[in-house]
Amino acid sequence: MNELESSHMVDRNVELAEEILCLKRQRGAVILAHNYQRGEVQDLADFVGDSLELSQNASEIEAQVIVFCGVHFMAETAAILCPDKRVLLPDINAGCPMANMITAESLIAKKGEFPDATVVCYINSSADVKAESDVCCTSANAVKVIESLHTDKVLFVPDQYLGHYISTKIDKEMILWPGFCPTHVRILPEDIVYLKSEHPDAKVIVHPECRPEVIALADEVLSTGGMCGFAKQTDAKVIIVGTEVGIIRRLSKENPDKKFIAASQKAVCPNMKRITPEKTLWALQDMAPEVRVTEEIRVRAKRAVDKMLDIGRVDQELASLS
Ligand code: 13P
Ligand code: SF4
């Protein structure tokens, strides 16, 4: 892009942001955005966070309209939690390939093989799959949620790598579904080894969706929200970040004195990048595409999500007492 084109883009984004802000007020809407969203989309949002923070936020929000700048399962989780609100996903094709690696039918068949296992689903799953699960978790609370269960046997779906990571932290039998994130598997151990050799003092933080060989090389294994918290409190000046590249922008903006290096430039989630300011404006203009869940599925899926949120609340209450 030449200088003229890039200044035109800046002007267009400012124009779009003004239109979106105005329409957002008229509609009584809030914009929630995930940490992997494009920078210009994050800048439009009322709240930017990880899957857990976004679902907590959606469950507490007063606004009647939520524009969810993320992927389908995230908007669907908001629709599960807030049946009286309209949840808009600016591009209805922004899905999560990992979430699509399991269906309710295939989960029901697997449950038949392990009738005594407690079913824990990663939030990166459809409402239908959540409805077939006992409890949900995110990357931020997975170990805590599973530790708190009164069971020795867990059927964990759909992310085998998050499941494997949890199994190294707890003493329970874990049956793992063979799903994975096509973006995080692009981060290779050799990427970390090379960057560590270039920056020997750097800290390495990675997402638990990474391969076990990558996790083994990390100083910290964190959700995207956990990474934002770590970045603020660490003394390290250089941090190698093993997750989707979109998070680098927020980390750098919030910590201008530190250098953040993406572990791999190949770790791009094309679905997250489907959302643009223009599509966000159209969603507010058309009040569409809307994400809905049938009442029968919603009620059953909500049980699994509520159970996760309740475990988090008890944990927060205990922390405030100590
Ligand atoms: P976080 O909940 O850590 O933001 O992760 C969501 C996700 O989709 C990771 O790929
Ligand atoms: Fe799904 Fe991976 Fe994209 Fe996260 S980064 S939304 S897990 S495909």
Coordinates of C-alpha atoms and ligand atoms in Angstrom, one line a residue:
M1 CA 0.0 0.0 0.0
N2 CA 1.4 3.4 -0.9
E3 CA 1.3 6.5 1.3
L4 CA -1.8 8.0 -0.3
E5 CA -3.7 4.7 -0.1
S6 CA -2.7 4.2 3.5
S7 CA -3.8 7.7 4.5
H8 CA -7.2 7.1 2.7
M9 CA -7.5 3.9 4.8
V10 CA -6.9 5.8 8.0
D11 CA -9.6 8.4 7.0
R12 CA -12.1 5.7 6.1
N13 CA -11.5 3.9 9.4
V14 CA -12.1 7.2 11.3
E15 CA -15.3 7.8 9.3
L16 CA -16.5 4.2 9.9
A17 CA -15.7 4.5 13.7
E18 CA -17.9 7.6 13.9
E19 CA -20.8 6.0 12.1
I20 CA -20.5 2.8 14.3
L21 CA -20.4 4.8 17.5
C22 CA -23.5 6.8 16.5
L23 CA -25.5 3.8 15.4
K24 CA -24.3 1.8 18.5
R25 CA -25.8 4.5 20.7
Q26 CA -29.1 4.5 18.7
R27 CA -29.4 0.7 19.0
G28 CA -28.4 0.5 22.6
A29 CA -25.6 -1.9 21.7
V30 CA -22.3 -2.9 23.1
I31 CA -19.4 -4.2 21.0
L32 CA -17.3 -7.1 22.5
A33 CA -14.1 -8.1 20.8
H34 CA -11.7 -11.0 21.2
N35 CA -8.0 -10.4 21.7
Y36 CA -7.3 -11.9 18.2
Q37 CA -9.4 -9.3 16.4
R38 CA -7.9 -6.9 13.9
G39 CA -6.6 -3.8 15.6
E40 CA -9.1 -1.5 14.0
V41 CA -11.9 -3.7 15.3
Q42 CA -10.4 -3.9 18.9
D43 CA -10.4 -0.1 18.8
L44 CA -14.2 0.0 18.2
A45 CA -15.0 -2.3 21.1
D46 CA -16.4 -1.5 24.5
F47 CA -14.6 -4.5 25.9
V48 CA -11.7 -6.6 24.6
G49 CA -10.8 -9.9 26.2
D50 CA -10.4 -13.7 26.2
S51 CA -13.3 -16.2 26.0
L52 CA -13.9 -16.3 29.7
E53 CA -13.8 -12.6 30.2
L54 CA -16.1 -12.1 27.2
S55 CA -18.7 -14.6 28.4
Q56 CA -18.6 -13.1 32.0
N57 CA -19.1 -9.7 30.4
A58 CA -22.0 -10.9 28.2
S59 CA -23.7 -12.5 31.2
E60 CA -23.6 -9.2 33.2
I61 CA -24.2 -6.7 30.4
E62 CA -27.3 -4.4 30.5
A63 CA -27.4 -3.5 26.8
Q64 CA -30.1 -5.2 24.7
V65 CA -27.8 -5.7 21.7
I66 CA -24.4 -7.4 21.7
V67 CA -22.2 -7.1 18.6
F68 CA -19.8 -9.9 19.0
C69 CA -16.5 -9.4 17.1
G70 CA -15.1 -12.9 17.4
V71 CA -16.0 -16.3 16.1
H72 CA -19.3 -18.2 16.1
F73 CA -19.0 -20.2 19.3
M74 CA -18.3 -17.0 21.2
A75 CA -21.4 -15.2 19.9
E76 CA -23.4 -18.4 20.5
T77 CA -22.2 -18.6 24.2
A78 CA -23.5 -15.0 24.6
A79 CA -26.8 -16.1 23.1
I80 CA -26.9 -19.0 25.5
L81 CA -26.4 -16.8 28.5
C82 CA -28.6 -13.9 27.3
P83 CA -31.8 -15.2 25.7
D84 CA -33.5 -11.8 25.9
K85 CA -30.7 -10.0 24.0
R86 CA -30.0 -9.8 20.3
V87 CA -26.5 -11.2 19.6
L88 CA -25.0 -10.1 16.2
L89 CA -21.9 -11.7 14.6
P90 CA -20.8 -9.4 11.8
D91 CA -19.7 -12.3 9.6
I92 CA -21.8 -15.4 10.1
N93 CA -19.1 -17.5 8.4
A94 CA -16.5 -16.7 11.1
G95 CA -16.4 -20.1 12.6
C96 CA -13.9 -22.1 14.6
P97 CA -12.5 -25.1 12.8
M98 CA -11.6 -26.8 16.1
A99 CA -15.2 -26.4 17.3
N100 CA -16.4 -28.0 14.1
M101 CA -14.2 -31.1 14.8
I102 CA -17.0 -32.6 17.0
T103 CA -20.8 -32.9 16.7
A104 CA -23.4 -33.7 19.3
E105 CA -24.0 -37.1 17.6
S106 CA -20.3 -38.1 17.7
L107 CA -20.1 -37.0 21.3
I108 CA -23.2 -39.0 22.3
A109 CA -21.6 -42.1 20.7
K110 CA -18.3 -41.5 22.6
K111 CA -20.3 -41.0 25.9
G112 CA -21.7 -44.5 25.3
E113 CA -18.2 -45.9 25.4
F114 CA -17.3 -44.1 28.6
P115 CA -20.6 -43.9 30.6
D116 CA -18.8 -43.2 33.9
A117 CA -16.8 -40.2 32.6
T118 CA -17.7 -36.6 33.3
V119 CA -17.9 -34.7 30.0
V120 CA -16.0 -31.4 30.0
C121 CA -16.2 -29.3 26.8
Y122 CA -13.9 -26.5 25.9
I123 CA -15.8 -23.4 25.2
N124 CA -14.6 -23.7 21.6
S125 CA -17.6 -26.0 20.8
S126 CA -21.1 -25.6 19.5
A127 CA -24.2 -25.1 21.6
D128 CA -25.3 -28.7 20.6
V129 CA -22.0 -30.1 22.1
K130 CA -22.3 -28.0 25.2
A131 CA -25.8 -29.3 25.7
E132 CA -24.4 -32.8 25.8
S133 CA -21.6 -31.9 28.3
D134 CA -21.6 -31.7 32.1
V135 CA -19.5 -28.6 32.4
C136 CA -17.7 -26.2 30.1
C137 CA -14.3 -24.6 30.5
T138 CA -12.0 -22.1 28.8
S139 CA -8.2 -22.0 28.6
A140 CA -8.2 -19.6 31.5
N141 CA -9.9 -21.9 34.0
A142 CA -9.7 -25.5 32.6
V143 CA -7.4 -26.8 35.3
K144 CA -9.4 -25.3 38.1
V145 CA -12.7 -26.5 36.6
I146 CA -11.5 -30.1 36.2
E147 CA -9.8 -30.1 39.6
S148 CA -13.1 -29.1 41.3
L149 CA -15.0 -32.0 39.8
H150 CA -15.8 -34.9 42.1
T151 CA -14.8 -37.5 39.5
D152 CA -11.7 -39.4 38.6
K153 CA -12.5 -39.8 34.9
V154 CA -13.0 -37.0 32.4
L155 CA -14.0 -37.1 28.7
F156 CA -12.5 -33.9 27.4
V157 CA -13.6 -32.4 24.1
P158 CA -12.6 -31.2 21.5
D159 CA -9.0 -29.9 22.0
Q160 CA -6.5 -32.8 22.5
Y161 CA -3.7 -30.4 23.2
L162 CA -5.5 -28.4 25.9
G163 CA -6.7 -31.7 27.3
H164 CA -3.1 -33.1 27.3
Y165 CA -1.8 -30.0 29.1
I166 CA -4.5 -30.3 31.8
S167 CA -3.6 -34.0 32.2
T168 CA -0.1 -32.9 33.1
K169 CA -1.5 -30.7 35.9
I170 CA -4.0 -33.0 37.6
D171 CA -4.4 -36.5 38.8
K172 CA -7.4 -37.7 36.9
E173 CA -7.9 -40.1 33.9
M174 CA -8.4 -37.9 30.8
I175 CA -10.0 -39.3 27.6
L176 CA -9.1 -36.9 24.9
W177 CA -11.0 -36.0 21.7
P178 CA -8.6 -35.7 18.7
G179 CA -9.5 -32.1 17.9
F180 CA -6.9 -29.3 17.5
C181 CA -6.6 -25.7 16.5
P182 CA -5.2 -25.4 12.9
T183 CA -3.7 -22.0 13.8
H184 CA -1.9 -23.0 17.0
V185 CA -0.4 -26.2 15.4
R186 CA 1.5 -24.0 13.1
I187 CA 3.7 -22.9 15.9
L188 CA 6.6 -25.3 16.0
P189 CA 9.2 -26.1 18.7
E190 CA 12.0 -25.0 16.3
D191 CA 10.4 -21.5 16.1
I192 CA 10.7 -21.1 19.9
V193 CA 14.2 -22.6 19.9
Y194 CA 15.4 -20.2 17.2
L195 CA 13.8 -17.1 18.9
K196 CA 15.2 -18.1 22.2
S197 CA 18.7 -18.3 20.7
E198 CA 18.2 -14.8 19.2
H199 CA 16.8 -13.4 22.5
P200 CA 18.3 -15.4 25.4
D201 CA 16.8 -13.1 28.1
A202 CA 13.3 -13.3 26.6
K203 CA 10.4 -15.0 28.5
V204 CA 8.3 -17.5 26.5
I205 CA 4.5 -17.5 27.0
V206 CA 2.3 -19.9 25.0
H207 CA -1.4 -20.7 24.7
P208 CA -2.4 -24.2 25.9
E209 CA -3.8 -25.0 22.4
C210 CA -0.1 -25.3 21.3
R211 CA 1.5 -28.7 20.7
P212 CA 3.0 -30.4 23.9
E213 CA 6.5 -30.0 22.4
V214 CA 5.9 -26.2 22.2
I215 CA 4.4 -26.1 25.7
A216 CA 7.4 -27.9 27.1
L217 CA 9.6 -24.9 26.0
A218 CA 7.5 -22.2 27.6
D219 CA 8.0 -20.3 30.8
E220 CA 4.2 -19.8 31.2
V221 CA 1.2 -21.4 29.6
L222 CA -1.7 -18.9 29.6
S223 CA -5.0 -17.9 28.1
T224 CA -4.9 -14.8 26.0
G225 CA -6.3 -12.8 29.0
G226 CA -3.6 -14.4 31.1
M227 CA -1.0 -13.2 28.6
C228 CA -2.2 -9.6 28.9
G229 CA -2.0 -9.8 32.7
F230 CA 1.5 -11.5 32.6
A231 CA 2.8 -8.8 30.2
K232 CA 1.9 -6.0 32.6
Q233 CA 3.5 -7.6 35.7
T234 CA 6.7 -9.3 34.3
D235 CA 10.1 -7.6 34.6
A236 CA 11.1 -9.2 31.2
K237 CA 11.7 -6.7 28.5
V238 CA 11.3 -9.2 25.6
I239 CA 8.5 -11.7 25.4
I240 CA 8.1 -14.4 22.8
V241 CA 4.4 -15.0 22.3
G242 CA 3.1 -18.4 21.2
T243 CA -0.5 -17.8 20.1
E244 CA -2.4 -16.1 17.3
V245 CA -0.5 -13.0 16.0
G246 CA -3.4 -10.6 16.6
I247 CA -2.7 -10.4 20.3
I248 CA 0.7 -8.7 19.7
R249 CA -1.0 -5.4 19.0
R250 CA -2.8 -5.2 22.3
L251 CA 0.2 -6.4 24.2
S252 CA 2.4 -3.8 22.6
K253 CA -0.2 -1.0 23.0
E254 CA -0.6 -1.7 26.7
N255 CA 3.2 -2.2 27.4
P256 CA 5.1 0.2 25.1
D257 CA 8.3 -0.3 27.0
K258 CA 8.4 -4.1 26.2
K259 CA 9.0 -6.0 23.0
F260 CA 6.6 -8.8 22.0
I261 CA 7.7 -11.2 19.3
A262 CA 5.2 -13.6 17.7
A263 CA 6.5 -17.2 17.9
S264 CA 5.3 -17.7 14.3
Q265 CA 4.0 -15.4 11.7
K266 CA 2.1 -18.4 10.4
A267 CA -0.2 -18.4 13.4
V268 CA -3.1 -16.4 11.9
C269 CA -6.7 -17.4 12.5
P270 CA -8.4 -16.5 9.2
N271 CA -11.9 -16.7 10.8
M272 CA -11.0 -14.1 13.5
K273 CA -9.9 -11.8 10.7
R274 CA -13.2 -12.1 8.8
I275 CA -14.6 -9.4 11.1
T276 CA -13.9 -5.8 9.8
P277 CA -15.2 -2.4 10.8
E278 CA -17.3 -2.3 7.7
K279 CA -19.1 -5.6 8.5
T280 CA -19.5 -4.3 12.1
L281 CA -21.3 -1.2 10.7
W282 CA -23.5 -3.3 8.4
A283 CA -24.4 -5.6 11.3
L284 CA -25.7 -2.6 13.3
Q285 CA -27.5 -1.2 10.3
D286 CA -29.2 -4.5 9.4
M287 CA -29.4 -5.9 13.0
A288 CA -28.1 -9.1 11.3
P289 CA -26.6 -11.7 11.1
E290 CA -28.1 -12.7 14.4
V291 CA -26.9 -15.8 16.3
R292 CA -29.8 -17.8 17.9
V293 CA -30.0 -21.1 19.7
T294 CA -33.2 -23.1 20.0
E295 CA -34.6 -23.0 23.6
E296 CA -34.3 -26.7 24.2
I297 CA -30.5 -26.7 23.4
R298 CA -30.0 -23.3 25.0
V299 CA -31.3 -24.4 28.4
R300 CA -29.1 -27.6 28.4
A301 CA -26.0 -25.8 27.1
K302 CA -26.5 -23.0 29.7
R303 CA -26.3 -25.6 32.5
A304 CA -22.7 -26.4 31.4
V305 CA -21.7 -22.8 31.0
D306 CA -23.3 -21.7 34.3
K307 CA -21.5 -24.4 36.1
M308 CA -18.2 -23.1 34.9
L309 CA -19.1 -19.5 35.8
D310 CA -20.2 -20.6 39.3
I311 CA -16.9 -22.4 39.9
G312 CA -15.2 -19.1 39.0
R313 CA -17.4 -17.1 41.3
V314 CA -16.7 -19.4 44.3
D315 CA -13.0 -19.1 43.5
Q316 CA -13.2 -15.3 43.5
E317 CA -15.2 -15.2 46.7
L318 CA -12.6 -17.5 48.4
A319 CA -9.8 -15.2 47.1
S320 CA -11.4 -12.1 48.5
L321 CA -11.7 -13.8 52.0
S322 CA -8.0 -14.7 52.1
Ligands
13P1 P1 -8.7 -17.6 24.9 O1 -9.9 -17.9 25.6 O2 -7.5 -17.8 25.6 O3 -8.8 -16.1 24.4 O4 -8.6 -18.5 23.6 C1 -9.6 -18.5 22.6 C2 -9.2 -19.1 21.4 O5 -10.0 -19.4 20.5 C3 -7.8 -19.5 21.3 O6 -7.6 -20.0 20.0
SF4_2 FE1 -10.6 -21.6 16.7 FE2 -7.9 -21.7 16.7 FE3 -9.2 -19.6 15.6 FE4 -9.1 -20.0 18.3 S1 -7.4 -19.6 16.9 S2 -10.9 -19.4 17.0 S3 -9.2 -22.2 18.4 S4 -9.3 -21.8 14.9

